[in-house]
Amino acid sequence: MIRRYAAGDIDAVVEVWRAASRVATPFLSAAFLDEEEREIREGWMARAESWVYEEGGRVTGFVSLLGDEVGGLFVRPAAQGRGIGRALMDHAVALRGRLVLEVFERNRSGRGFYARYGFREIGRNVHEATGQPQIQLEFGPE
């Protein structure tokens, strides 16, 4: 079930984010992830429009949007490959139509998911805080 994020979901969302980040982006430092967690808890979730995927009362994934930007799409690693990420992305597309996002170049699983979904590359940059190359992607009408 997909439902709107509620403030009481924060611990579950952070747990999903941490677990998925460890698998998809092991090249990011613990210090960086700690700072990101602080930002998620103190600001990001309050600013973003977020939706969670819940199974049996447990959050297994979420997507966060800032306008037409996907700020994050994360699925609990044990639940990946079951269509949860696609369902969340379908929900985001239904809400916005056109979507943009950035993904770390070294995040092979994320890049593969977005390519299979139909995102196309529109640019590249370097993530300022980590020095890691990122790929800018877009989905929707050209």
Coordinates of C-alpha atoms in Angstrom, one line a residue:
M1 CA 0.0 0.0 0.0
I2 CA 1.3 3.5 -0.9
R3 CA 0.3 6.3 1.5
R4 CA 1.5 9.7 2.4
Y5 CA 4.4 10.0 4.7
A6 CA 3.5 10.9 8.3
A7 CA 6.0 12.3 10.9
G8 CA 5.7 9.1 12.9
D9 CA 7.4 7.3 10.0
I10 CA 10.7 9.0 10.4
D11 CA 12.6 6.2 12.1
A12 CA 11.3 3.6 9.6
V13 CA 12.2 5.9 6.7
V14 CA 15.7 6.5 8.0
E15 CA 16.2 2.8 8.6
V16 CA 15.1 2.0 5.0
W17 CA 17.4 4.8 3.7
R18 CA 20.4 3.6 5.7
A19 CA 20.0 0.0 4.6
A20 CA 19.5 0.9 1.0
S21 CA 22.4 3.4 1.0
R22 CA 24.8 0.8 2.4
V23 CA 24.1 -1.5 -0.5
A24 CA 23.8 1.0 -3.4
T25 CA 26.5 3.5 -2.3
P26 CA 29.1 1.8 -0.2
F27 CA 31.6 4.3 -1.5
L28 CA 30.1 7.1 0.6
S29 CA 31.7 7.8 3.9
A30 CA 30.1 7.1 7.3
A31 CA 30.6 10.7 8.2
F32 CA 28.7 11.8 5.1
L33 CA 25.9 9.4 5.7
D34 CA 25.6 10.6 9.3
E35 CA 25.3 14.2 8.1
E36 CA 22.7 13.1 5.5
E37 CA 20.7 11.3 8.2
R38 CA 20.7 14.5 10.3
E39 CA 19.4 16.5 7.3
I40 CA 16.7 13.9 6.6
R41 CA 15.5 14.0 10.2
E42 CA 15.7 17.7 10.7
G43 CA 14.7 19.2 7.4
W44 CA 14.4 17.1 4.3
M45 CA 11.2 15.1 5.2
A46 CA 9.5 18.3 6.4
R47 CA 10.3 20.0 3.0
A48 CA 9.6 17.2 0.7
E49 CA 6.4 15.6 -0.4
S50 CA 7.0 11.9 0.5
W51 CA 5.1 8.7 0.0
V52 CA 5.8 5.4 1.7
Y53 CA 5.2 1.8 0.6
E54 CA 3.9 -0.2 3.5
E55 CA 3.5 -3.9 3.8
G56 CA 2.0 -5.5 6.9
G57 CA 2.3 -2.2 8.8
R58 CA 6.0 -1.9 8.0
V59 CA 7.5 0.7 5.8
T60 CA 9.5 -1.1 3.0
G61 CA 10.2 1.9 0.7
F62 CA 9.6 5.6 0.1
V63 CA 9.9 8.3 -2.5
S64 CA 10.4 12.0 -1.8
L65 CA 9.6 14.7 -4.3
L66 CA 10.5 18.4 -4.4
G67 CA 8.4 19.7 -7.3
D68 CA 9.3 17.5 -10.2
E69 CA 12.6 16.4 -8.7
V70 CA 12.9 12.9 -7.1
G71 CA 15.0 13.7 -4.1
G72 CA 15.1 10.1 -3.1
L73 CA 13.7 6.6 -3.9
F74 CA 14.7 3.9 -1.5
V75 CA 13.5 0.3 -0.9
R76 CA 14.6 -2.0 1.9
P77 CA 17.3 -4.3 0.3
A78 CA 15.4 -7.5 1.3
A79 CA 12.3 -6.1 -0.5
Q80 CA 14.0 -5.1 -3.7
G81 CA 13.1 -6.8 -6.9
R82 CA 9.5 -7.1 -6.0
G83 CA 8.1 -4.1 -7.8
I84 CA 8.1 -1.7 -4.8
G85 CA 10.4 0.8 -6.4
R86 CA 8.4 0.7 -9.7
A87 CA 5.1 1.2 -7.8
L88 CA 6.5 4.2 -6.0
M89 CA 7.9 5.7 -9.2
D90 CA 4.6 5.0 -11.0
H91 CA 2.9 7.0 -8.1
A92 CA 5.4 9.9 -8.6
V93 CA 4.8 9.9 -12.3
A94 CA 1.1 9.9 -11.8
L95 CA 1.5 12.9 -9.5
R96 CA 4.0 14.9 -11.6
G97 CA 4.3 13.5 -15.2
R98 CA 7.8 14.8 -15.8
L99 CA 10.5 13.9 -13.3
V100 CA 14.2 14.7 -12.9
L101 CA 16.8 13.3 -10.5
E102 CA 20.5 12.8 -9.9
V103 CA 22.1 9.4 -9.3
F104 CA 25.7 8.7 -8.4
E105 CA 27.6 7.3 -11.4
R106 CA 28.9 4.5 -9.2
N107 CA 25.4 3.5 -8.0
R108 CA 25.0 0.7 -10.5
S109 CA 21.7 -0.7 -9.0
G110 CA 20.1 2.7 -9.0
R111 CA 21.3 3.5 -12.6
G112 CA 20.0 0.2 -13.8
F113 CA 16.6 0.7 -12.2
Y114 CA 16.2 4.2 -13.7
A115 CA 17.3 3.0 -17.2
R116 CA 14.8 0.1 -17.1
Y117 CA 12.1 2.5 -16.0
G118 CA 12.8 4.8 -19.0
F119 CA 14.8 7.7 -17.6
R120 CA 17.3 9.3 -20.0
E121 CA 20.5 11.1 -19.3
I122 CA 20.4 14.9 -19.6
G123 CA 23.7 15.9 -18.0
R124 CA 26.5 15.2 -15.6
N125 CA 28.0 17.0 -12.6
V126 CA 30.1 16.4 -9.5
H127 CA 28.4 16.1 -6.1
E128 CA 30.0 18.9 -4.2
A129 CA 30.0 17.3 -0.7
T130 CA 31.5 14.0 -1.8
G131 CA 33.4 14.7 -5.1
Q132 CA 31.5 11.8 -6.7
P133 CA 30.3 12.1 -10.3
Q134 CA 26.6 12.2 -10.7
I135 CA 24.3 11.6 -13.7
Q136 CA 21.3 13.9 -14.2
L137 CA 18.2 12.0 -15.5
E138 CA 14.8 12.9 -16.8
F139 CA 11.6 11.0 -17.4
G140 CA 8.6 12.2 -19.3
P141 CA 7.8 14.0 -22.5
E142 CA 10.8 15.4 -24.3

